[in-house]
Coordinates of C-alpha atoms in Angstrom, one line a residue:
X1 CA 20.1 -22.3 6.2
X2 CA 22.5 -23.7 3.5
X3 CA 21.8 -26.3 0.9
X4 CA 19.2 -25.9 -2.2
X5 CA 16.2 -24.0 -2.1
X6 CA 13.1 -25.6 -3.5
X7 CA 11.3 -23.4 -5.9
X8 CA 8.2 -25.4 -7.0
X9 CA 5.3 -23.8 -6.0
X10 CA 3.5 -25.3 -3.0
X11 CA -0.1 -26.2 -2.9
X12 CA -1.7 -22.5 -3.1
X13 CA -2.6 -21.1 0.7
X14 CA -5.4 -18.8 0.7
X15 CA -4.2 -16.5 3.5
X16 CA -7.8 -16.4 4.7
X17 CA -10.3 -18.9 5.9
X18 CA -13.5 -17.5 3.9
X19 CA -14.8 -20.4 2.2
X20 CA -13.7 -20.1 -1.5
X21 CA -17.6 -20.3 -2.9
X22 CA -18.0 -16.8 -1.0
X23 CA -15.0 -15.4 -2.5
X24 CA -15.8 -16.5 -6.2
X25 CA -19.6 -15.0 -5.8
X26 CA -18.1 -11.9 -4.0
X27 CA -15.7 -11.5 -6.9
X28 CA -18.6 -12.1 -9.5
X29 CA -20.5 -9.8 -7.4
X30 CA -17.8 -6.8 -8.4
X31 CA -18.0 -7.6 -12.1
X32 CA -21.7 -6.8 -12.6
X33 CA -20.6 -3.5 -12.0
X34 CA -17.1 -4.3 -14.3
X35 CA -19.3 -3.4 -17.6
X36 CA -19.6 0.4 -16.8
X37 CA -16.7 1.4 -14.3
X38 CA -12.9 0.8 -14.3
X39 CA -11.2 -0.9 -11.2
X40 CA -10.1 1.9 -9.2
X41 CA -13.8 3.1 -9.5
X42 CA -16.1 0.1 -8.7
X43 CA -13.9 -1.4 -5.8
X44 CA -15.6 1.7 -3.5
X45 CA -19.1 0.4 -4.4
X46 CA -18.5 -3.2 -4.1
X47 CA -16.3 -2.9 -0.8
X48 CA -18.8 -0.2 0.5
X49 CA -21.8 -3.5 -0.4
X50 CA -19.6 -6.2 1.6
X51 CA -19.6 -3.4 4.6
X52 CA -23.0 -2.3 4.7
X53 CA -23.5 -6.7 4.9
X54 CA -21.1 -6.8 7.1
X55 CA -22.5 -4.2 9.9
X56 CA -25.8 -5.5 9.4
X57 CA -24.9 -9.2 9.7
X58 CA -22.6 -8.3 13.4
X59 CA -25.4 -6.1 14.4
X60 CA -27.6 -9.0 14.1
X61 CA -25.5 -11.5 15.8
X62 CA -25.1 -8.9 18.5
X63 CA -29.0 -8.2 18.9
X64 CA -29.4 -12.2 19.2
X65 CA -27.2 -11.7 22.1
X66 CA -28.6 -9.8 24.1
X67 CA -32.2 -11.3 23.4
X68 CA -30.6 -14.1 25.0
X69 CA -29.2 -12.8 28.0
X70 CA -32.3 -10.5 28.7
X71 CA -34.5 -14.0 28.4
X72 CA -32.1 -15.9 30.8
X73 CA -33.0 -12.4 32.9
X74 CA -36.7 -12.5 32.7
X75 CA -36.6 -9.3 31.1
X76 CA -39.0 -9.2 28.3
X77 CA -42.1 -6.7 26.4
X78 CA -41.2 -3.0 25.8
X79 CA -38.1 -3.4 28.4
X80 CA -36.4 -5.7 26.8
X81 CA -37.3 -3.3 23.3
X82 CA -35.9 -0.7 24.9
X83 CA -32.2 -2.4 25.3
X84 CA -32.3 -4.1 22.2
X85 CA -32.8 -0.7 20.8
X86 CA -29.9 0.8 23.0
X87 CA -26.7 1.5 21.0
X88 CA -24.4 1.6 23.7
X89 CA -25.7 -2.0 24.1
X90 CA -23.9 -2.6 20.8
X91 CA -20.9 -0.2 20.7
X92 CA -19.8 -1.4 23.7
X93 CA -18.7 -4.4 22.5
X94 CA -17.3 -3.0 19.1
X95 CA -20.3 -3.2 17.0
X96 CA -21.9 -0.5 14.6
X97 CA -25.4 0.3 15.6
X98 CA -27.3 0.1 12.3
X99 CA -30.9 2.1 12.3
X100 CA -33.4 -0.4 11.1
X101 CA -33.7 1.1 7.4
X102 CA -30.4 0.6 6.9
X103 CA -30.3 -2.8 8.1
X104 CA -29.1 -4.7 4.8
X105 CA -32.1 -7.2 4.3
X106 CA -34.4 -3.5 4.6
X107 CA -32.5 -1.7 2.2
X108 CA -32.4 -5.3 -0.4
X109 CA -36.1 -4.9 0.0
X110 CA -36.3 -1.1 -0.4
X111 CA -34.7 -1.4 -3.4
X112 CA -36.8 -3.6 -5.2
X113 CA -39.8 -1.4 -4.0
X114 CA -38.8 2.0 -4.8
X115 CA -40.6 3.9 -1.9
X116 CA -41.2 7.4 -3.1
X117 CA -39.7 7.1 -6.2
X118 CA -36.2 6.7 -4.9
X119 CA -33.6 5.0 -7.2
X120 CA -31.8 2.0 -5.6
X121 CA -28.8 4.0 -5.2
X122 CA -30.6 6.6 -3.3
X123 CA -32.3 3.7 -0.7
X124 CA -28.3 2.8 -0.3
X125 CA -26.8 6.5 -0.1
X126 CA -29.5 7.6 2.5
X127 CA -28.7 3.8 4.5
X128 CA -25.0 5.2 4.3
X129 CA -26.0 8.3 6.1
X130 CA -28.1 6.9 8.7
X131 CA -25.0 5.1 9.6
X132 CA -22.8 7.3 10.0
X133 CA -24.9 9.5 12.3
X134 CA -25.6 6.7 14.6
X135 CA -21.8 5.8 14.6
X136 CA -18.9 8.8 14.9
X137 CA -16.2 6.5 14.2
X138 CA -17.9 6.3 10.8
X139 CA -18.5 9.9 10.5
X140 CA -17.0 10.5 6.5
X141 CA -15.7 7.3 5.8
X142 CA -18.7 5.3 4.0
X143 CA -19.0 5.4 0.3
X144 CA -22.3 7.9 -0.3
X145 CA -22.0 7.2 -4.4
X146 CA -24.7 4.9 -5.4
X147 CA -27.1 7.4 -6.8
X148 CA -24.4 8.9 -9.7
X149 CA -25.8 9.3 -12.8
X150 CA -23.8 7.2 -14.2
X151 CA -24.7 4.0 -12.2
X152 CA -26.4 1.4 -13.8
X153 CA -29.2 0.6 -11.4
X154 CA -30.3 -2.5 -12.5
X155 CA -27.1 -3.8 -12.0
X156 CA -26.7 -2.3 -8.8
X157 CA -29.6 -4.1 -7.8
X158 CA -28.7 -7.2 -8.9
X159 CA -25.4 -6.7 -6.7
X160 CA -27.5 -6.0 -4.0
X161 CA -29.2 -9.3 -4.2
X162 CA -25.9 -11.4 -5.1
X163 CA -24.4 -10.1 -2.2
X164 CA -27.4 -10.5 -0.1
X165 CA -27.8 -14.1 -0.9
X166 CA -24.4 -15.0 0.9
X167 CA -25.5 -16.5 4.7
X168 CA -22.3 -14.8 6.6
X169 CA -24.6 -15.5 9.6
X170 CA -24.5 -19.3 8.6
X171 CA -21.3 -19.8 8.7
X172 CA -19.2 -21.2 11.7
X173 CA -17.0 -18.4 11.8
X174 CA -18.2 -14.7 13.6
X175 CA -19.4 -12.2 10.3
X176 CA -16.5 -9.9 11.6
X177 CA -13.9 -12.7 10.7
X178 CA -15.7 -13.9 7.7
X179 CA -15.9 -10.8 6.5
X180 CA -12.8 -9.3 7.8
X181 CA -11.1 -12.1 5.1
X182 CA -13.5 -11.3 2.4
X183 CA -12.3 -7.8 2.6
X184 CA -8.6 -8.5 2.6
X185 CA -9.1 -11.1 -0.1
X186 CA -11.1 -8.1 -2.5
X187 CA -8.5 -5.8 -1.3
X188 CA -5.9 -8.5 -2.9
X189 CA -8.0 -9.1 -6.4
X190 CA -9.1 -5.0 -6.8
X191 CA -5.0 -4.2 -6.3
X192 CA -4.1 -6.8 -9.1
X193 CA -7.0 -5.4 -11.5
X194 CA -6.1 -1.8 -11.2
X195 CA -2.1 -3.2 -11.7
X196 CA 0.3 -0.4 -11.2
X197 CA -2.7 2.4 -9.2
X198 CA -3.0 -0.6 -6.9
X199 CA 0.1 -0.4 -4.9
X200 CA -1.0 2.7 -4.0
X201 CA -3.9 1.1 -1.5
X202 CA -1.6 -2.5 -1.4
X203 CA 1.1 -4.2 -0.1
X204 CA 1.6 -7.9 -1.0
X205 CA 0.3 -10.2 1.5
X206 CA 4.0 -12.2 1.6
X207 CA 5.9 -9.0 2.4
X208 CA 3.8 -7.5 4.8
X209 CA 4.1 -11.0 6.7
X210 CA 7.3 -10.6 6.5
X211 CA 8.0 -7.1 7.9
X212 CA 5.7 -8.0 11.5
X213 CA 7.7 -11.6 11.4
X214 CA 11.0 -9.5 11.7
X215 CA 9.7 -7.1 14.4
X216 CA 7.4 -9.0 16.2
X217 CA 4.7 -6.0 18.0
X218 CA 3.9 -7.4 20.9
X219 CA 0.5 -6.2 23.0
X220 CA 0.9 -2.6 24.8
X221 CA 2.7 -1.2 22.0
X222 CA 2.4 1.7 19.5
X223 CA 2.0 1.1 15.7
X224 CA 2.4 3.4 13.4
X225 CA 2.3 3.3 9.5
X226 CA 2.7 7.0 8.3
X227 CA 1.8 5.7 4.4
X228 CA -0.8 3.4 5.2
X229 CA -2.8 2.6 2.3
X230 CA -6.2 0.3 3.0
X231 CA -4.5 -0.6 6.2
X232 CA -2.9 -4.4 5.7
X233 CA -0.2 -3.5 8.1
X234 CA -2.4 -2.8 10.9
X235 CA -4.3 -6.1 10.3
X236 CA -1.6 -8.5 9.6
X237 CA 0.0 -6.7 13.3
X238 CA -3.2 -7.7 14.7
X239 CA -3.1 -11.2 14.0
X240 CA 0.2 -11.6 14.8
X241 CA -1.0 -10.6 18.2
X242 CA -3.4 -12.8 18.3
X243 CA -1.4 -15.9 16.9
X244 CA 0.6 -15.5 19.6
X245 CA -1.8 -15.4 22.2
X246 CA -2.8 -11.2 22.3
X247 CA -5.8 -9.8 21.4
X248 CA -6.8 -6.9 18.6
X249 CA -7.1 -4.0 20.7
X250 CA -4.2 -4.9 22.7
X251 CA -2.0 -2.4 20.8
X252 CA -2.5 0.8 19.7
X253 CA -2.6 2.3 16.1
X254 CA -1.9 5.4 14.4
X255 CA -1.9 5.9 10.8
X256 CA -1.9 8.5 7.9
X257 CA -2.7 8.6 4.1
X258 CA -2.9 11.0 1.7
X259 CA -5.0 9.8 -0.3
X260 CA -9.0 10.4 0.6
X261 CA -10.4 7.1 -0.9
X262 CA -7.9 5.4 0.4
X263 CA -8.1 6.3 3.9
X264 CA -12.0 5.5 3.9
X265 CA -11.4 2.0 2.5
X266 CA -8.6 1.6 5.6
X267 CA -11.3 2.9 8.5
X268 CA -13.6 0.1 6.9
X269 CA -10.9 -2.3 6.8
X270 CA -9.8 -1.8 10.2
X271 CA -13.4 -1.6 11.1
X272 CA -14.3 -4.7 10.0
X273 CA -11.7 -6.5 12.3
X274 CA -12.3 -4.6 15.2
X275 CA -9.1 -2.5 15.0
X276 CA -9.3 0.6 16.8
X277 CA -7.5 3.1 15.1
X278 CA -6.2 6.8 15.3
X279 CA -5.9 7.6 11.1
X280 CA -6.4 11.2 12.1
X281 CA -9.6 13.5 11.9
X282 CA -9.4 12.9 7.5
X283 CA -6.8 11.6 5.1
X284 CA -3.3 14.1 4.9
X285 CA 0.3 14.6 3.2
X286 CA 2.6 13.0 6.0
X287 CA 5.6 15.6 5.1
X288 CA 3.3 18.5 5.1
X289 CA 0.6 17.5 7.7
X290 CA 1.6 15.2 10.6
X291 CA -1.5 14.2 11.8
X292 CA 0.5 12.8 14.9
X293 CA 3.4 15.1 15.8
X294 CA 3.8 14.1 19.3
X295 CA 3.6 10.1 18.6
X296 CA 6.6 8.2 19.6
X297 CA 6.2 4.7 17.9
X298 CA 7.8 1.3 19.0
X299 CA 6.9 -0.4 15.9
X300 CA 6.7 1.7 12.4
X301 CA 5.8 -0.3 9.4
X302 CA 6.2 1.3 6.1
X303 CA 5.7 0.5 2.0
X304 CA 5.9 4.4 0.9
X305 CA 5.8 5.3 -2.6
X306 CA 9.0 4.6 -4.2
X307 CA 11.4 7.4 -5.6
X308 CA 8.3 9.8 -5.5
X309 CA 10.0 13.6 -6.6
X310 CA 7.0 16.0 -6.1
X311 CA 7.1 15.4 -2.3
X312 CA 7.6 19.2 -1.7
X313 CA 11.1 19.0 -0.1
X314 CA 11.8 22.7 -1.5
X315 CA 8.9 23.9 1.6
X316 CA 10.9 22.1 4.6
X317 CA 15.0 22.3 4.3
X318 CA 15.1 23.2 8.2
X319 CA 12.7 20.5 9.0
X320 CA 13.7 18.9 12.6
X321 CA 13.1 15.3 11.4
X322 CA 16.3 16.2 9.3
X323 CA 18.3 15.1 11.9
X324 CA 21.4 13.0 9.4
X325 CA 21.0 15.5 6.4
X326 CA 18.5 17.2 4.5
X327 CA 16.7 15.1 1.8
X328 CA 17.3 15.8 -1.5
X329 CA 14.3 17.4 -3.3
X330 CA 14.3 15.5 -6.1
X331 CA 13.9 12.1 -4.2
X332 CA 11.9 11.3 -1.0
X333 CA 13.4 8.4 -0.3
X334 CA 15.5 9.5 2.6
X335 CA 12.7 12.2 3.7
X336 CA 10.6 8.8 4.4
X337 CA 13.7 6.8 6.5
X338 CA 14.1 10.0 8.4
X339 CA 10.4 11.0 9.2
X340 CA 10.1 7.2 10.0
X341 CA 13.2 7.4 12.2
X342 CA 11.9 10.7 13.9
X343 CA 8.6 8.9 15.1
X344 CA 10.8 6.1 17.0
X345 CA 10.4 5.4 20.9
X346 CA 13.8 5.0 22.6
X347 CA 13.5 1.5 22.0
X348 CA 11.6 1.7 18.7
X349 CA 11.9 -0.2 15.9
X350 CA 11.0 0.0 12.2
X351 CA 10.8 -1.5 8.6
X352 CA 9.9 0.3 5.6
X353 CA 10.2 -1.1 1.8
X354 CA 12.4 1.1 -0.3
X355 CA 13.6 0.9 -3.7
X356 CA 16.9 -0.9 -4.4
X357 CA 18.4 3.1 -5.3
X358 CA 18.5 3.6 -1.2
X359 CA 21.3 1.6 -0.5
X360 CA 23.6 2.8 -2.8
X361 CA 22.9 6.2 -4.3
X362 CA 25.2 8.9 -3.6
X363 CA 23.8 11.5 -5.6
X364 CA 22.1 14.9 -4.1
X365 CA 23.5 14.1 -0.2
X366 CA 21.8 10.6 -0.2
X367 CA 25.4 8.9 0.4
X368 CA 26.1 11.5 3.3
X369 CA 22.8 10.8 5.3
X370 CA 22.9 7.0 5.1
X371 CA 26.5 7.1 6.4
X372 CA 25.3 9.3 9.3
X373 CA 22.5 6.6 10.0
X374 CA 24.7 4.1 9.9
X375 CA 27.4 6.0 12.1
X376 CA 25.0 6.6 14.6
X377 CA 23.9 3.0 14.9
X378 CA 20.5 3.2 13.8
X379 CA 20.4 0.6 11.0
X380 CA 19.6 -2.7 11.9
X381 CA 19.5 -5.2 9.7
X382 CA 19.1 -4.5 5.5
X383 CA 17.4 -7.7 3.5
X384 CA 17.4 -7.7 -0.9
X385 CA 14.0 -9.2 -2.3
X386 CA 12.8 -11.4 -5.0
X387 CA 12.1 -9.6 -8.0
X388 CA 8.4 -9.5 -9.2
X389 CA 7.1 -9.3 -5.9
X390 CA 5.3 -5.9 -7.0
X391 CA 2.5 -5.7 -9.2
X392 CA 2.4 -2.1 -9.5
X393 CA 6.3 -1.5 -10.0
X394 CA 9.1 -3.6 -11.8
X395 CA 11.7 -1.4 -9.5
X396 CA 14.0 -3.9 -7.2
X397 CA 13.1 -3.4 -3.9
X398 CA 14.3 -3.8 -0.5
X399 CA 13.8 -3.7 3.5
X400 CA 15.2 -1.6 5.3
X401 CA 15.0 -2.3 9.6
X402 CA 15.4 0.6 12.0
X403 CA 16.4 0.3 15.8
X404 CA 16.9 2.5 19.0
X405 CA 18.4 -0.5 20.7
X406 CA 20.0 -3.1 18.9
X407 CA 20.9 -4.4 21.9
X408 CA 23.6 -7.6 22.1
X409 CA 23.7 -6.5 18.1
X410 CA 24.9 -2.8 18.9
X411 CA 27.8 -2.0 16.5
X412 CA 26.7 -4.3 13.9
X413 CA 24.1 -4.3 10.4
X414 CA 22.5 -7.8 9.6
X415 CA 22.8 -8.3 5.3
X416 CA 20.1 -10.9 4.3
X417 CA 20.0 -11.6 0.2
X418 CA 16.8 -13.2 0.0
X419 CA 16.5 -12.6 -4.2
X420 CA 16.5 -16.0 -5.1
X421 CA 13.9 -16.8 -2.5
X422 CA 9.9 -17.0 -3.5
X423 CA 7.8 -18.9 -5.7
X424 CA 5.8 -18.0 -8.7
X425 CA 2.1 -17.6 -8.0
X426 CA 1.8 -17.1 -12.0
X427 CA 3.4 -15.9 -14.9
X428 CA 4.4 -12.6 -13.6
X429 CA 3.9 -12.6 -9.7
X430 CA 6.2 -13.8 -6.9
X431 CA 5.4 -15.0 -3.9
X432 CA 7.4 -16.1 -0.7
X433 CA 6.8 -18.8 1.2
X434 CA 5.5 -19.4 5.2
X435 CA 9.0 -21.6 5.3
X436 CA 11.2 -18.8 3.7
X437 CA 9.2 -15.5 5.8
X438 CA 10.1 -17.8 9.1
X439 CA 14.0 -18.7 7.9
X440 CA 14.4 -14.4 7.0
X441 CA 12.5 -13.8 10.5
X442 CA 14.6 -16.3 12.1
X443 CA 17.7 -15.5 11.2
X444 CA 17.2 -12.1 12.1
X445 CA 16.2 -12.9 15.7
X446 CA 19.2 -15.0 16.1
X447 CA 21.4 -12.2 14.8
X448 CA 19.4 -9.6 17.4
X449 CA 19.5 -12.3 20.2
X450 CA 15.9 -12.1 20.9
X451 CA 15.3 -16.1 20.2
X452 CA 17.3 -19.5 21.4
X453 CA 18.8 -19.9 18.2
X454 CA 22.8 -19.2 16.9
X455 CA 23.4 -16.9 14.7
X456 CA 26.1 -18.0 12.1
X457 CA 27.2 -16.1 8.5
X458 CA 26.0 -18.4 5.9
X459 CA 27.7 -17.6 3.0
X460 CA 25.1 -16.1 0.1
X461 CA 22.6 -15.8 2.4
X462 CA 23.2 -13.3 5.3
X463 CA 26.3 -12.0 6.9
X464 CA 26.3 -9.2 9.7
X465 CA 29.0 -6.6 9.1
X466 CA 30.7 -4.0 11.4
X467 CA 31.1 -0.4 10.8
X468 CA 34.5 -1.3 9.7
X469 CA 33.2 -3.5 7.1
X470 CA 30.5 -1.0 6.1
X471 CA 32.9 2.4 5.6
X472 CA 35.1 0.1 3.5
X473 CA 32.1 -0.5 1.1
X474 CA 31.6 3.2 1.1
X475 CA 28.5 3.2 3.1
X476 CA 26.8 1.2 0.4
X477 CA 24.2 -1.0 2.1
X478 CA 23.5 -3.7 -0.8
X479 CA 23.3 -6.9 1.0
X480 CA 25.3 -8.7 -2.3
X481 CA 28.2 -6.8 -1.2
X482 CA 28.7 -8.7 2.1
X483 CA 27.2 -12.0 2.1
X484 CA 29.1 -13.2 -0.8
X485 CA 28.8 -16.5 -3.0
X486 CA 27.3 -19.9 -1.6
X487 CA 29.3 -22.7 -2.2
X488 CA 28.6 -24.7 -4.8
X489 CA 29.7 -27.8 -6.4
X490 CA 27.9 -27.2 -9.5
X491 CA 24.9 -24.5 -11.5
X492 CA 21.7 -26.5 -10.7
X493 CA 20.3 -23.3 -10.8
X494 CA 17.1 -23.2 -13.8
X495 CA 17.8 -21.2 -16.5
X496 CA 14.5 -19.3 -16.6
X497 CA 15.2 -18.5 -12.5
X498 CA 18.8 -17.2 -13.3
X499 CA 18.0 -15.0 -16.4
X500 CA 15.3 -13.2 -13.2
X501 CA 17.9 -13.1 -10.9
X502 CA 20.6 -11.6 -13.3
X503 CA 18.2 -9.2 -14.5
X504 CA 17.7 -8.3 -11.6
X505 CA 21.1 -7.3 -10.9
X506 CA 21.6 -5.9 -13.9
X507 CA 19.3 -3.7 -13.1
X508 CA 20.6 -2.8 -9.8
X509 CA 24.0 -1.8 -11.6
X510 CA 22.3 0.5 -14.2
X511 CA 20.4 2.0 -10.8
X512 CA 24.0 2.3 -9.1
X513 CA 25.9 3.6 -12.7
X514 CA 23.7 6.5 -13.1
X515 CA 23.5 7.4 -9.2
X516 CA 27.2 7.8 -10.1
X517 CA 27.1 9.5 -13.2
X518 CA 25.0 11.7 -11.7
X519 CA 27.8 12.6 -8.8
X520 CA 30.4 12.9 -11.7
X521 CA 28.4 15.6 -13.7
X522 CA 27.8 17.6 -10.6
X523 CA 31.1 17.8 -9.4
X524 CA 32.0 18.7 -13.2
X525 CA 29.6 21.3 -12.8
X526 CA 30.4 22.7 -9.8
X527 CA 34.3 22.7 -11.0
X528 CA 33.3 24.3 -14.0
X529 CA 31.4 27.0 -12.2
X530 CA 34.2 27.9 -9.7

């Protein structure tokens, strides 16, 4: 782990296996629609396309299936119709039934042919519907907005047909993984348009990786993701799994999000890679409306929305999930750690990205609660990240990693300072590395004791701390604090790379100045006042 870290950008991985001509004609797809609609709006009709192809194209690969197997049976004439036309033939092997109008080559030909009058977005609406009502999984979730009056047909139609023209079916891989990609890789490009609204539906691909590296669900358990945006959590779990010899409905899922669009583009997205999932009956406030009260989680994976004030706090003071101090209103930072903490099976285990302010703030009780989770052995291991990693938020961020059983590791807190890690994907947008997400995953599974490698502090890098060492730092969980300086016999550090990092810091001591400013003034008040 010690010596120089390369930082020249590797040849560019795609993180999916679509075949990039796809990808550019999907994305050229979404910008016939670009002329009349902002981001946030025309992702839900191009997404809603790719599913409607999607569906169709499994459904089709399915029906060829069966064909076969009732011809190797000798079954054929209005027999074999029959069970071709049989849904269950279909759902039970995770497949949509998809009523022959709104089969996707029906509706591309609908549209061009108006049947009674019907605009192209009504052909697609009323194919939406039919859907759902053959499917109760689906029931809410698809996108019925084609027919709006503000819609530009034509170019609706000639989305249709661009998206039409793409052979998923031709490809070597199934349509679910083909498409599965596509809609992870739209996901990606729709978050980067919208810029700052997109972390609200997105988690970078490089930090989600690294959050299931560190706690490794493994098949039979319970994930959970109380903030869970499109759902990437969920999927990069999955193939985890399956990397490591699972499959995708060997764990369960349970999710929640607040936001209605949202949570319709995550049931597609977990849809379309076969991910059964429990995201509650609609979308709700996780503070306010715990669709899953009862759940006891051993894997929760996190990226709530940072420093977020108007969580309603005020309404739940005597909330049980309070269990190391009530929140402060004004912040929901701690409300998130605790409900997170509350969902955990006794031998749980969670990570949830937090802003840099977490580990250090002292202001409105925040000092007093993280002191209590510490003191009660609950923190596990705390890691610093890159800067720019976020898009939508130029806040310094960090991981924070939850345990029930910390086993060999009881009594102690992992510090990882991974801020000079990552490449640069561009000019503002950081990435980390396969190489880098295994060294932060690895060195955490030494510390824990769950693989055959030594742990050992390396100096600027990681260190794991007692409680000792932690109430001498005041309960203050910044990783900088602990792992110290690597040794170095001189700066070959590039100047462009240190002005980030120093920012970066920088920043992190204005964050920590005014958390303290803000304990000064209240104690002033409160002195004044007696």
């Amino acid at each position: 782990m010690t010596g120089e870290r390369e930082h020249v950008a590797p040849p560019r991985r795609s993180g999916s296996a679509a075949p990039a001509d796809i990808k550019d004609v999907l994305w050229k797809a979404a910008d016939k629609l670009r002329g009349s609609m902002d981001a946030a709006e025309y992702k839900h009709f191009v997404l809603g396309l790719v599913f409607l192809k999607y569906v169709s194209d499994a459904f089709a690969e399915r029906r060829d299936e069966i064909a076969a197997e009732l011809a190797a049976d000798g079954i054929e004439g209005s027999a074999a119709e029959r069970l071709l036309d049989d849904p269950d033939s279909y759902m039970s092997e995770g497949v949509f039934y998809v009523p022959e109008p709104s089969r996707y080559d029906k509706v591309a030909a609908r549209a061009k042919t108006s049947p009674g009058g019907m605009t192209v977005g009504e052909v697609i609406d009323n194919a939406m519907v039919a859907i759902e009502k053959k499917n109760p999984d689906l029931e809410g979730v698809l996108p019925k907005i084609f027919n709006r009056t503000e819609v530009d047909q034509r170019r609706l139609g000639e989305l249709i047909d661009l998206i039409g023209r793409i052979g998923f079916r031709e490809q070597a891989k199934k349509a679910r993984d083909l498409l599965g990609e596509t809609y992870e890789y739209f996901l990606e490009r729709f978050a980067k348009a919208e810029g700052k609204r997109g972390g609200e539906f997105y988690t970078p691909a490089s930090v989600v990786k690294l959050l299931v590296a560190v706690l490794e669900p493994r098949p039979g358990e319970r994930v959970y993701d109380p903030a869970c945006g499109s759902g990437g959590m969920f999927v990069q779990a999955e193939k985890f799994i399956e990397s490591h010899g699972g499959r995708a409905f060997d764990i369960s899922v349970f999710g929640q999000e607040l936001n209605q669009n949202t949570w319709r583009l995550a049931k597609m997205n977990l849809a379309i890679h076969g991910i059964g999932a429990n995201l509650g009956s609609e979308w709700g406030d996780t503070f306010h409306d715990d669709r899953h009260p009862d759940l006891r989680a051993d894997v929760v994976l996190a990226n709530p929305p940072f420093n977020i004030s108007d969580w309603g706090g005020e309404l739940l003071g005597m909330d049980p999930r309070w269990k190391y101090g009530v929140p402060p209103v004004g912040n929901a930072n701690f409300a998130w750690l605790q409900h997170m903490a509350s969902k955990l099976s006794p031998r749980g285990r969670a990570g949830i990205v937090l802003a840099n302010g977490s580990m250090s703030s002292k202001q409105s009780g925040e000092g007093d609660i993280r002191r209590s989770m510490v003191e009660a052995d609950l923190v596990s291991c705390m890691i610093a990240l890159p800067p720019q990693l976020f898009r939508s938020t130029q806040i310094p961020a960090c991981l924070w990693f939850l345990a029930r059983d910390k086993g060999p590791a009881r009594g102690q807190v992992l510090f990882i300072d991974a801020r000079d890690m990552g490449v640069m994907e561009n000019r503002t947008e950081r990435m980390l590395t396969d190489e880098e997400i295994a060294e932060i995953a690895g060195t955490y599974h030494a510390w824990r004791g769950t693989s055959k490698d030594l742990y050992v502090d390396d100096a600027g890098f990681c260190y794991s701390a007692d409680l000792d060492d932690i109430k001498q730092n005041d309960y203050i969980l910044t990783p900088g604090r602990y792992v110290g300086a690597a040794a170095s016999e001189e700066d070959s550090e590039p100047t462009a790379h240190k002005i980030v990092r120093l920012t970066q810091d920088l920043l992190s001591y204005f964050e920590e100045s005014a958390n303290l400013e803000a304990i000064v003034r209240e104690q002033t008040r409160m002195v004044r006042g007696g």
